[in-house]
């Protein structure tokens, strides 16, 4: 893959935005979705792991993320049922002083309220330049966007991040969810994370739920929201609309 190919892919609309639904663990109602990018390269669906790291290196990720937000907003504008949508924020954005303005312009263009957009940042992105991240967090919060910490618990300083940055939503990484039905220590850890999140008034989302047992356990310990193959795979926006918003 080279720069030209990926640029052309975006131009030719081969880059697709998928949505993976999120459900309230108690009521099992749809409460949101995460946008995830795909590259439809002929018959092949290229996963983000095969091109996002390259795009992060070149900086082209900023164009991809902008395209994702724009596509999401375009669709949200038509929805009668308002649900929040999460977008992944590359670390690259933290170093772009105009990024917050771009976010605001995009949602304004489509008449979307900021509270319906959740900006997912990973701990590694934040830790890389904590001052830039703090500044970005203050600005997006002032505009009303929600901030989520993605892959919580996988880095070296997840807890230190929580102290320094105001986070609305904690996305508990799949690696914790995987362990939850077998491992006693794993259970204690995830229970503690959820209880802490509650005290800090953060919403908890468990990622990568694949079994009923995991879902049930997470419900008993008070996790708020579930996302994973057990419920639904990421899907094309049109299919998401058909299945959940019709
Ligand atoms: P992520 O943000 O942690 O996204 C969650 C990943 O877990 C997604 O993979 C999703 O398809 C997958 N997943 C969801 N439920 C399950 C499950 O039950 N089991 C398993 N095994 N996997 C599950 P995906 O779509 O391949 O995305 C991988 C990563 O690529 C994302 O991780 C995110 O870091 C990055 N990414 C995806 N789309 C974008 C984007 O638009 N912008 C940026 N900057 N990064 C993106
Ligand atoms: Ca994410
Ligand atoms: Ca994640």
PDB file of C-alpha atoms and ligand atoms in Angstrom:
ATOM      1  CA  UNK A   1       0.000   0.000   0.000  1.00  0.00           C
ATOM      2  CA  UNK A   2       1.227   3.490  -0.714  1.00  0.00           C
ATOM      3  CA  UNK A   3      -0.024   6.997  -0.118  1.00  0.00           C
ATOM      4  CA  UNK A   4      -1.485   7.360  -3.587  1.00  0.00           C
ATOM      5  CA  UNK A   5      -3.560   4.178  -3.291  1.00  0.00           C
ATOM      6  CA  UNK A   6      -5.119   5.193  -0.027  1.00  0.00           C
ATOM      7  CA  UNK A   7      -5.807   8.730  -1.241  1.00  0.00           C
ATOM      8  CA  UNK A   8      -7.523   7.297  -4.297  1.00  0.00           C
ATOM      9  CA  UNK A   9      -9.486   4.878  -2.165  1.00  0.00           C
ATOM     10  CA  UNK A  10     -10.933   7.786  -0.217  1.00  0.00           C
ATOM     11  CA  UNK A  11     -11.645   9.730  -3.382  1.00  0.00           C
ATOM     12  CA  UNK A  12     -13.329   6.741  -5.029  1.00  0.00           C
ATOM     13  CA  UNK A  13     -15.477   6.103  -1.980  1.00  0.00           C
ATOM     14  CA  UNK A  14     -13.867   2.744  -1.300  1.00  0.00           C
ATOM     15  CA  UNK A  15     -13.472   3.818   2.315  1.00  0.00           C
ATOM     16  CA  UNK A  16     -16.653   2.819   4.101  1.00  0.00           C
ATOM     17  CA  UNK A  17     -18.007   3.732   7.481  1.00  0.00           C
ATOM     18  CA  UNK A  18     -19.425   0.859   9.494  1.00  0.00           C
ATOM     19  CA  UNK A  19     -21.413   1.110  12.703  1.00  0.00           C
ATOM     20  CA  UNK A  20     -21.405  -1.331  15.593  1.00  0.00           C
ATOM     21  CA  UNK A  21     -24.430  -0.927  17.873  1.00  0.00           C
ATOM     22  CA  UNK A  22     -24.202  -0.504  21.620  1.00  0.00           C
ATOM     23  CA  UNK A  23     -26.905  -1.679  24.013  1.00  0.00           C
ATOM     24  CA  UNK A  24     -27.996  -0.839  27.518  1.00  0.00           C
ATOM     25  CA  UNK A  25     -27.132  -3.991  29.483  1.00  0.00           C
ATOM     26  CA  UNK A  26     -30.278  -3.775  31.569  1.00  0.00           C
ATOM     27  CA  UNK A  27     -32.972  -2.880  29.076  1.00  0.00           C
ATOM     28  CA  UNK A  28     -31.145  -4.304  26.033  1.00  0.00           C
ATOM     29  CA  UNK A  29     -32.213  -1.191  24.144  1.00  0.00           C
ATOM     30  CA  UNK A  30     -30.015   0.422  21.519  1.00  0.00           C
ATOM     31  CA  UNK A  31     -28.207   3.367  23.104  1.00  0.00           C
ATOM     32  CA  UNK A  32     -25.524   4.244  20.581  1.00  0.00           C
ATOM     33  CA  UNK A  33     -22.979   2.986  18.098  1.00  0.00           C
ATOM     34  CA  UNK A  34     -19.297   3.195  17.299  1.00  0.00           C
ATOM     35  CA  UNK A  35     -18.148   4.139  13.822  1.00  0.00           C
ATOM     36  CA  UNK A  36     -15.426   1.900  12.417  1.00  0.00           C
ATOM     37  CA  UNK A  37     -13.760   2.341   9.086  1.00  0.00           C
ATOM     38  CA  UNK A  38     -13.338  -0.296   6.338  1.00  0.00           C
ATOM     39  CA  UNK A  39     -11.635  -0.310   2.968  1.00  0.00           C
ATOM     40  CA  UNK A  40     -13.755  -2.001   0.349  1.00  0.00           C
ATOM     41  CA  UNK A  41     -11.007  -2.910  -2.094  1.00  0.00           C
ATOM     42  CA  UNK A  42     -12.778  -4.725  -4.885  1.00  0.00           C
ATOM     43  CA  UNK A  43     -14.145  -7.895  -3.367  1.00  0.00           C
ATOM     44  CA  UNK A  44     -11.899  -7.615  -0.338  1.00  0.00           C
ATOM     45  CA  UNK A  45     -12.849  -5.825   2.861  1.00  0.00           C
ATOM     46  CA  UNK A  46      -9.592  -4.520   4.272  1.00  0.00           C
ATOM     47  CA  UNK A  47      -9.671  -4.203   8.082  1.00  0.00           C
ATOM     48  CA  UNK A  48      -8.451  -0.981   9.698  1.00  0.00           C
ATOM     49  CA  UNK A  49      -5.483  -2.777  11.257  1.00  0.00           C
ATOM     50  CA  UNK A  50      -4.055  -3.115   7.720  1.00  0.00           C
ATOM     51  CA  UNK A  51      -4.139   0.574   6.832  1.00  0.00           C
ATOM     52  CA  UNK A  52      -4.762   2.758   9.902  1.00  0.00           C
ATOM     53  CA  UNK A  53      -1.214   2.405  11.288  1.00  0.00           C
ATOM     54  CA  UNK A  54       0.184   3.465   7.892  1.00  0.00           C
ATOM     55  CA  UNK A  55      -2.208   6.414   7.764  1.00  0.00           C
ATOM     56  CA  UNK A  56      -1.257   7.416  11.301  1.00  0.00           C
ATOM     57  CA  UNK A  57       2.361   7.551  10.172  1.00  0.00           C
ATOM     58  CA  UNK A  58       1.727   9.659   7.115  1.00  0.00           C
ATOM     59  CA  UNK A  59      -0.888  11.850   8.794  1.00  0.00           C
ATOM     60  CA  UNK A  60      -3.541  10.879   6.246  1.00  0.00           C
ATOM     61  CA  UNK A  61      -5.571   9.535   9.154  1.00  0.00           C
ATOM     62  CA  UNK A  62      -6.810  13.072   9.783  1.00  0.00           C
ATOM     63  CA  UNK A  63      -8.569  13.006   6.410  1.00  0.00           C
ATOM     64  CA  UNK A  64     -10.018   9.581   7.094  1.00  0.00           C
ATOM     65  CA  UNK A  65     -11.337  10.601  10.510  1.00  0.00           C
ATOM     66  CA  UNK A  66     -12.828  13.754   9.052  1.00  0.00           C
ATOM     67  CA  UNK A  67     -14.537  11.689   6.364  1.00  0.00           C
ATOM     68  CA  UNK A  68     -15.915   9.312   9.010  1.00  0.00           C
ATOM     69  CA  UNK A  69     -17.341  12.178  11.083  1.00  0.00           C
ATOM     70  CA  UNK A  70     -18.822  13.842   8.039  1.00  0.00           C
ATOM     71  CA  UNK A  71     -20.456  10.591   6.879  1.00  0.00           C
ATOM     72  CA  UNK A  72     -21.843   9.898  10.343  1.00  0.00           C
ATOM     73  CA  UNK A  73     -23.278  13.429  10.623  1.00  0.00           C
ATOM     74  CA  UNK A  74     -24.865  13.192   7.172  1.00  0.00           C
ATOM     75  CA  UNK A  75     -26.752  10.099   8.270  1.00  0.00           C
ATOM     76  CA  UNK A  76     -27.597  11.316  11.771  1.00  0.00           C
ATOM     77  CA  UNK A  77     -29.264  14.330  10.281  1.00  0.00           C
ATOM     78  CA  UNK A  78     -31.967  12.054   8.832  1.00  0.00           C
ATOM     79  CA  UNK A  79     -32.577   9.992  11.955  1.00  0.00           C
ATOM     80  CA  UNK A  80     -35.675  10.645  13.986  1.00  0.00           C
ATOM     81  CA  UNK A  81     -34.415   8.576  16.879  1.00  0.00           C
ATOM     82  CA  UNK A  82     -31.422  10.439  18.276  1.00  0.00           C
ATOM     83  CA  UNK A  83     -28.586   8.237  19.465  1.00  0.00           C
ATOM     84  CA  UNK A  84     -24.999   9.176  20.174  1.00  0.00           C
ATOM     85  CA  UNK A  85     -22.299   7.977  17.796  1.00  0.00           C
ATOM     86  CA  UNK A  86     -18.686   7.426  18.776  1.00  0.00           C
ATOM     87  CA  UNK A  87     -15.857   8.342  16.437  1.00  0.00           C
ATOM     88  CA  UNK A  88     -12.252   7.279  16.875  1.00  0.00           C
ATOM     89  CA  UNK A  89      -9.838  10.127  17.265  1.00  0.00           C
ATOM     90  CA  UNK A  90      -6.334   9.498  16.066  1.00  0.00           C
ATOM     91  CA  UNK A  91      -3.516  10.830  18.200  1.00  0.00           C
ATOM     92  CA  UNK A  92      -2.601  12.944  15.197  1.00  0.00           C
ATOM     93  CA  UNK A  93      -5.490  15.292  15.916  1.00  0.00           C
ATOM     94  CA  UNK A  94      -4.081  16.313  19.238  1.00  0.00           C
ATOM     95  CA  UNK A  95      -1.293  18.125  17.441  1.00  0.00           C
ATOM     96  CA  UNK A  96      -3.547  19.954  15.048  1.00  0.00           C
ATOM     97  CA  UNK A  97      -4.576  23.303  16.509  1.00  0.00           C
ATOM     98  CA  UNK A  98      -7.472  23.590  14.040  1.00  0.00           C
ATOM     99  CA  UNK A  99      -8.929  20.196  14.771  1.00  0.00           C
ATOM    100  CA  UNK A 100     -11.494  21.321  17.328  1.00  0.00           C
ATOM    101  CA  UNK A 101     -12.717  24.028  14.968  1.00  0.00           C
ATOM    102  CA  UNK A 102     -13.082  21.443  12.221  1.00  0.00           C
ATOM    103  CA  UNK A 103     -15.121  19.227  14.524  1.00  0.00           C
ATOM    104  CA  UNK A 104     -17.413  22.095  15.363  1.00  0.00           C
ATOM    105  CA  UNK A 105     -17.799  23.199  11.755  1.00  0.00           C
ATOM    106  CA  UNK A 106     -18.689  19.698  10.667  1.00  0.00           C
ATOM    107  CA  UNK A 107     -21.424  19.140  13.220  1.00  0.00           C
ATOM    108  CA  UNK A 108     -22.791  22.607  12.637  1.00  0.00           C
ATOM    109  CA  UNK A 109     -22.964  21.985   8.898  1.00  0.00           C
ATOM    110  CA  UNK A 110     -25.332  19.073   9.572  1.00  0.00           C
ATOM    111  CA  UNK A 111     -27.155  20.544  12.539  1.00  0.00           C
ATOM    112  CA  UNK A 112     -25.934  17.865  14.938  1.00  0.00           C
ATOM    113  CA  UNK A 113     -25.690  18.694  18.632  1.00  0.00           C
ATOM    114  CA  UNK A 114     -22.221  18.084  20.061  1.00  0.00           C
ATOM    115  CA  UNK A 115     -23.574  15.949  22.899  1.00  0.00           C
ATOM    116  CA  UNK A 116     -24.394  13.254  20.319  1.00  0.00           C
ATOM    117  CA  UNK A 117     -20.778  12.857  19.284  1.00  0.00           C
ATOM    118  CA  UNK A 118     -18.419  10.840  21.469  1.00  0.00           C
ATOM    119  CA  UNK A 119     -14.757  11.344  20.764  1.00  0.00           C
ATOM    120  CA  UNK A 120     -12.791   8.183  21.551  1.00  0.00           C
ATOM    121  CA  UNK A 121      -9.196   8.703  22.493  1.00  0.00           C
ATOM    122  CA  UNK A 122      -6.794   5.996  23.538  1.00  0.00           C
ATOM    123  CA  UNK A 123      -4.572   6.268  26.519  1.00  0.00           C
ATOM    124  CA  UNK A 124      -1.475   5.900  24.350  1.00  0.00           C
ATOM    125  CA  UNK A 125      -2.570   8.927  22.332  1.00  0.00           C
ATOM    126  CA  UNK A 126      -3.139  10.953  25.480  1.00  0.00           C
ATOM    127  CA  UNK A 127       0.033   9.944  27.242  1.00  0.00           C
ATOM    128  CA  UNK A 128       2.113  10.845  24.217  1.00  0.00           C
ATOM    129  CA  UNK A 129       1.486  14.524  24.854  1.00  0.00           C
ATOM    130  CA  UNK A 130      -0.541  15.030  27.978  1.00  0.00           C
ATOM    131  CA  UNK A 131      -0.570  18.817  27.760  1.00  0.00           C
ATOM    132  CA  UNK A 132      -1.921  18.811  24.210  1.00  0.00           C
ATOM    133  CA  UNK A 133      -4.493  16.210  25.207  1.00  0.00           C
ATOM    134  CA  UNK A 134      -5.659  18.243  28.203  1.00  0.00           C
ATOM    135  CA  UNK A 135      -6.061  21.304  26.045  1.00  0.00           C
ATOM    136  CA  UNK A 136      -8.019  19.347  23.422  1.00  0.00           C
ATOM    137  CA  UNK A 137     -10.214  17.839  26.134  1.00  0.00           C
ATOM    138  CA  UNK A 138     -11.021  21.261  27.609  1.00  0.00           C
ATOM    139  CA  UNK A 139     -11.926  22.678  24.210  1.00  0.00           C
ATOM    140  CA  UNK A 140     -14.140  19.804  23.091  1.00  0.00           C
ATOM    141  CA  UNK A 141     -15.892  19.715  26.442  1.00  0.00           C
ATOM    142  CA  UNK A 142     -16.553  23.437  26.243  1.00  0.00           C
ATOM    143  CA  UNK A 143     -18.344  22.772  22.948  1.00  0.00           C
ATOM    144  CA  UNK A 144     -20.381  19.966  24.476  1.00  0.00           C
ATOM    145  CA  UNK A 145     -18.763  16.892  22.907  1.00  0.00           C
ATOM    146  CA  UNK A 146     -18.441  13.727  24.988  1.00  0.00           C
ATOM    147  CA  UNK A 147     -15.028  12.222  25.604  1.00  0.00           C
ATOM    148  CA  UNK A 148     -14.433   8.498  25.882  1.00  0.00           C
ATOM    149  CA  UNK A 149     -11.279   6.674  26.889  1.00  0.00           C
ATOM    150  CA  UNK A 150     -10.834   3.757  24.538  1.00  0.00           C
ATOM    151  CA  UNK A 151      -9.076   0.457  25.367  1.00  0.00           C
ATOM    152  CA  UNK A 152      -9.094   1.338  29.056  1.00  0.00           C
ATOM    153  CA  UNK A 153      -6.646  -0.687  31.091  1.00  0.00           C
ATOM    154  CA  UNK A 154      -4.312  -1.766  28.303  1.00  0.00           C
ATOM    155  CA  UNK A 155      -1.669   0.918  28.700  1.00  0.00           C
ATOM    156  CA  UNK A 156       0.795   1.724  31.429  1.00  0.00           C
ATOM    157  CA  UNK A 157      -0.876   4.756  32.869  1.00  0.00           C
ATOM    158  CA  UNK A 158      -4.624   4.401  32.475  1.00  0.00           C
ATOM    159  CA  UNK A 159      -5.292   5.511  36.037  1.00  0.00           C
ATOM    160  CA  UNK A 160      -2.979   8.460  35.882  1.00  0.00           C
ATOM    161  CA  UNK A 161      -4.806   9.609  32.730  1.00  0.00           C
ATOM    162  CA  UNK A 162      -8.118   9.536  34.540  1.00  0.00           C
ATOM    163  CA  UNK A 163      -6.737  11.856  37.142  1.00  0.00           C
ATOM    164  CA  UNK A 164      -5.545  14.366  34.608  1.00  0.00           C
ATOM    165  CA  UNK A 165      -8.261  14.363  32.005  1.00  0.00           C
ATOM    166  CA  UNK A 166     -11.989  14.600  32.384  1.00  0.00           C
ATOM    167  CA  UNK A 167     -13.544  11.556  30.782  1.00  0.00           C
ATOM    168  CA  UNK A 168     -17.278  10.917  30.342  1.00  0.00           C
ATOM    169  CA  UNK A 169     -17.150   7.343  29.117  1.00  0.00           C
ATOM    170  CA  UNK A 170     -14.810   4.510  29.986  1.00  0.00           C
ATOM    171  CA  UNK A 171     -14.491   1.792  27.380  1.00  0.00           C
ATOM    172  CA  UNK A 172     -13.248  -1.301  29.134  1.00  0.00           C
ATOM    173  CA  UNK A 173     -10.969  -3.219  26.841  1.00  0.00           C
ATOM    174  CA  UNK A 174     -11.931  -6.598  25.428  1.00  0.00           C
ATOM    175  CA  UNK A 175      -8.978  -8.253  27.169  1.00  0.00           C
ATOM    176  CA  UNK A 176     -10.768  -7.762  30.533  1.00  0.00           C
ATOM    177  CA  UNK A 177     -14.063  -8.954  29.134  1.00  0.00           C
ATOM    178  CA  UNK A 178     -12.413 -12.124  27.771  1.00  0.00           C
ATOM    179  CA  UNK A 179     -11.295 -13.197  31.216  1.00  0.00           C
ATOM    180  CA  UNK A 180     -14.400 -12.328  33.076  1.00  0.00           C
ATOM    181  CA  UNK A 181     -16.156 -15.667  33.197  1.00  0.00           C
ATOM    182  CA  UNK A 182     -13.186 -17.862  34.111  1.00  0.00           C
ATOM    183  CA  UNK A 183     -10.691 -15.864  36.037  1.00  0.00           C
ATOM    184  CA  UNK A 184     -11.318 -14.839  39.642  1.00  0.00           C
ATOM    185  CA  UNK A 185      -8.659 -12.147  39.639  1.00  0.00           C
ATOM    186  CA  UNK A 186      -9.967 -10.794  36.341  1.00  0.00           C
ATOM    187  CA  UNK A 187     -13.406 -10.514  37.892  1.00  0.00           C
ATOM    188  CA  UNK A 188     -12.123  -8.526  40.837  1.00  0.00           C
ATOM    189  CA  UNK A 189     -10.298  -6.143  38.533  1.00  0.00           C
ATOM    190  CA  UNK A 190     -13.234  -5.440  36.237  1.00  0.00           C
ATOM    191  CA  UNK A 191     -15.614  -5.052  39.186  1.00  0.00           C
ATOM    192  CA  UNK A 192     -13.249  -2.549  40.719  1.00  0.00           C
ATOM    193  CA  UNK A 193     -12.936  -0.592  37.481  1.00  0.00           C
ATOM    194  CA  UNK A 194     -16.709  -0.363  37.201  1.00  0.00           C
ATOM    195  CA  UNK A 195     -17.197   0.701  40.783  1.00  0.00           C
ATOM    196  CA  UNK A 196     -14.517   3.356  40.410  1.00  0.00           C
ATOM    197  CA  UNK A 197     -16.058   4.603  37.175  1.00  0.00           C
ATOM    198  CA  UNK A 198     -19.408   4.977  38.904  1.00  0.00           C
ATOM    199  CA  UNK A 199     -17.898   7.031  41.697  1.00  0.00           C
ATOM    200  CA  UNK A 200     -16.249   9.233  39.092  1.00  0.00           C
ATOM    201  CA  UNK A 201     -19.632   9.546  37.312  1.00  0.00           C
ATOM    202  CA  UNK A 202     -18.381   7.932  34.138  1.00  0.00           C
ATOM    203  CA  UNK A 203     -20.484   5.718  31.907  1.00  0.00           C
ATOM    204  CA  UNK A 204     -18.967   2.266  31.406  1.00  0.00           C
ATOM    205  CA  UNK A 205     -18.970   0.421  28.097  1.00  0.00           C
ATOM    206  CA  UNK A 206     -17.646  -3.136  27.866  1.00  0.00           C
ATOM    207  CA  UNK A 207     -16.109  -3.909  24.484  1.00  0.00           C
ATOM    208  CA  UNK A 208     -15.819  -7.211  22.695  1.00  0.00           C
ATOM    209  CA  UNK A 209     -18.603  -9.119  24.430  1.00  0.00           C
ATOM    210  CA  UNK A 210     -18.865 -12.447  22.639  1.00  0.00           C
ATOM    211  CA  UNK A 211     -20.958 -14.639  24.930  1.00  0.00           C
ATOM    212  CA  UNK A 212     -24.154 -14.562  26.908  1.00  0.00           C
ATOM    213  CA  UNK A 213     -22.214 -15.425  30.078  1.00  0.00           C
ATOM    214  CA  UNK A 214     -20.027 -12.372  29.670  1.00  0.00           C
ATOM    215  CA  UNK A 215     -23.058 -10.164  29.081  1.00  0.00           C
ATOM    216  CA  UNK A 216     -24.842 -11.524  32.128  1.00  0.00           C
ATOM    217  CA  UNK A 217     -21.874 -11.167  34.375  1.00  0.00           C
ATOM    218  CA  UNK A 218     -21.242  -7.594  33.263  1.00  0.00           C
ATOM    219  CA  UNK A 219     -24.845  -6.773  33.943  1.00  0.00           C
ATOM    220  CA  UNK A 220     -24.673  -8.135  37.484  1.00  0.00           C
ATOM    221  CA  UNK A 221     -21.653  -5.985  38.292  1.00  0.00           C
ATOM    222  CA  UNK A 222     -23.353  -2.825  37.046  1.00  0.00           C
ATOM    223  CA  UNK A 223     -21.657  -2.171  33.718  1.00  0.00           C
ATOM    224  CA  UNK A 224     -23.863   0.233  31.754  1.00  0.00           C
ATOM    225  CA  UNK A 225     -23.398  -0.516  28.073  1.00  0.00           C
ATOM    226  CA  UNK A 226     -22.386  -3.500  25.942  1.00  0.00           C
ATOM    227  CA  UNK A 227     -20.747  -3.715  22.539  1.00  0.00           C
ATOM    228  CA  UNK A 228     -19.592  -6.900  20.859  1.00  0.00           C
ATOM    229  CA  UNK A 229     -20.181  -9.732  18.414  1.00  0.00           C
ATOM    230  CA  UNK A 230     -22.631 -11.342  20.835  1.00  0.00           C
ATOM    231  CA  UNK A 231     -24.979  -8.475  20.024  1.00  0.00           C
ATOM    232  CA  UNK A 232     -23.913  -7.470  16.531  1.00  0.00           C
ATOM    233  CA  UNK A 233     -20.927  -7.111  14.249  1.00  0.00           C
ATOM    234  CA  UNK A 234     -20.038  -3.736  12.781  1.00  0.00           C
ATOM    235  CA  UNK A 235     -22.253  -3.204   9.715  1.00  0.00           C
ATOM    236  CA  UNK A 236     -22.788  -0.795   6.825  1.00  0.00           C
ATOM    237  CA  UNK A 237     -24.700   2.322   7.887  1.00  0.00           C
ATOM    238  CA  UNK A 238     -27.611   1.460   5.609  1.00  0.00           C
ATOM    239  CA  UNK A 239     -27.969  -1.908   7.291  1.00  0.00           C
ATOM    240  CA  UNK A 240     -27.720  -0.300  10.718  1.00  0.00           C
ATOM    241  CA  UNK A 241     -30.541   2.042   9.765  1.00  0.00           C
ATOM    242  CA  UNK A 242     -32.665  -0.830   8.468  1.00  0.00           C
ATOM    243  CA  UNK A 243     -32.130  -2.980  11.518  1.00  0.00           C
ATOM    244  CA  UNK A 244     -32.295  -0.441  14.305  1.00  0.00           C
ATOM    245  CA  UNK A 245     -33.776   2.829  13.171  1.00  0.00           C
ATOM    246  CA  UNK A 246     -36.552   1.902  10.789  1.00  0.00           C
TER     247      UNK A 246
HETATM  248  P1  LIG B   1     -11.233  -0.108  18.561  1.00  0.00           P
HETATM  249  O1  LIG B   1     -11.559   1.350  18.541  1.00  0.00           O
HETATM  250  O2  LIG B   1     -10.845  -0.711  19.848  1.00  0.00           O
HETATM  251  O3  LIG B   1     -12.492  -0.816  17.929  1.00  0.00           O
HETATM  252  C1  LIG B   1     -13.031  -2.026  18.386  1.00  0.00           C
HETATM  253  C2  LIG B   1     -12.615  -3.168  17.511  1.00  0.00           C
HETATM  254  O4  LIG B   1     -13.093  -4.396  18.083  1.00  0.00           O
HETATM  255  C3  LIG B   1     -13.215  -3.116  16.123  1.00  0.00           C
HETATM  256  O5  LIG B   1     -12.277  -3.667  15.232  1.00  0.00           O
HETATM  257  C4  LIG B   1     -14.429  -4.041  16.238  1.00  0.00           C
HETATM  258  O6  LIG B   1     -14.838  -4.572  15.013  1.00  0.00           O
HETATM  259  C5  LIG B   1     -13.859  -5.099  17.141  1.00  0.00           C
HETATM  260  N1  LIG B   1     -14.881  -5.848  17.884  1.00  0.00           N
HETATM  261  C6  LIG B   1     -16.083  -5.417  18.308  1.00  0.00           C
HETATM  262  N2  LIG B   1     -16.730  -6.375  18.972  1.00  0.00           N
HETATM  263  C7  LIG B   1     -15.909  -7.461  18.999  1.00  0.00           C
HETATM  264  C8  LIG B   1     -16.025  -8.770  19.549  1.00  0.00           C
HETATM  265  O7  LIG B   1     -17.012  -9.168  20.177  1.00  0.00           O
HETATM  266  N3  LIG B   1     -14.975  -9.626  19.353  1.00  0.00           N
HETATM  267  C9  LIG B   1     -13.865  -9.244  18.655  1.00  0.00           C
HETATM  268  N4  LIG B   1     -12.880 -10.150  18.497  1.00  0.00           N
HETATM  269  N5  LIG B   1     -13.710  -7.999  18.140  1.00  0.00           N
HETATM  270  C10 LIG B   1     -14.731  -7.119  18.313  1.00  0.00           C
HETATM  271  P2  LIG B   1     -11.926  -2.959  13.892  1.00  0.00           P
HETATM  272  O8  LIG B   1     -13.162  -2.411  13.285  1.00  0.00           O
HETATM  273  O9  LIG B   1     -11.100  -3.921  13.121  1.00  0.00           O
HETATM  274  O10 LIG B   1     -11.051  -1.729  14.332  1.00  0.00           O
HETATM  275  C11 LIG B   1      -9.767  -1.920  14.859  1.00  0.00           C
HETATM  276  C12 LIG B   1      -9.180  -0.613  15.334  1.00  0.00           C
HETATM  277  O11 LIG B   1      -8.926   0.271  14.238  1.00  0.00           O
HETATM  278  C13 LIG B   1     -10.121   0.163  16.247  1.00  0.00           C
HETATM  279  O12 LIG B   1     -10.053  -0.391  17.509  1.00  0.00           O
HETATM  280  C14 LIG B   1      -9.533   1.563  16.140  1.00  0.00           C
HETATM  281  O13 LIG B   1      -8.410   1.706  16.967  1.00  0.00           O
HETATM  282  C15 LIG B   1      -9.058   1.602  14.685  1.00  0.00           C
HETATM  283  N6  LIG B   1     -10.072   2.305  13.890  1.00  0.00           N
HETATM  284  C16 LIG B   1     -11.180   1.792  13.295  1.00  0.00           C
HETATM  285  N7  LIG B   1     -11.860   2.761  12.643  1.00  0.00           N
HETATM  286  C17 LIG B   1     -11.174   3.928  12.837  1.00  0.00           C
HETATM  287  C18 LIG B   1     -11.356   5.298  12.420  1.00  0.00           C
HETATM  288  O14 LIG B   1     -12.323   5.666  11.745  1.00  0.00           O
HETATM  289  N8  LIG B   1     -10.410   6.189  12.836  1.00  0.00           N
HETATM  290  C19 LIG B   1      -9.336   5.841  13.598  1.00  0.00           C
HETATM  291  N9  LIG B   1      -8.479   6.795  13.960  1.00  0.00           N
HETATM  292  N10 LIG B   1      -9.141   4.579  14.004  1.00  0.00           N
HETATM  293  C20 LIG B   1     -10.032   3.631  13.641  1.00  0.00           C
HETATM  294 CA1  LIG B   2     -12.726   2.750  19.491  1.00  0.00          CA
HETATM  295 CA1  LIG B   3     -11.358  -0.240  21.911  1.00  0.00          CA
END
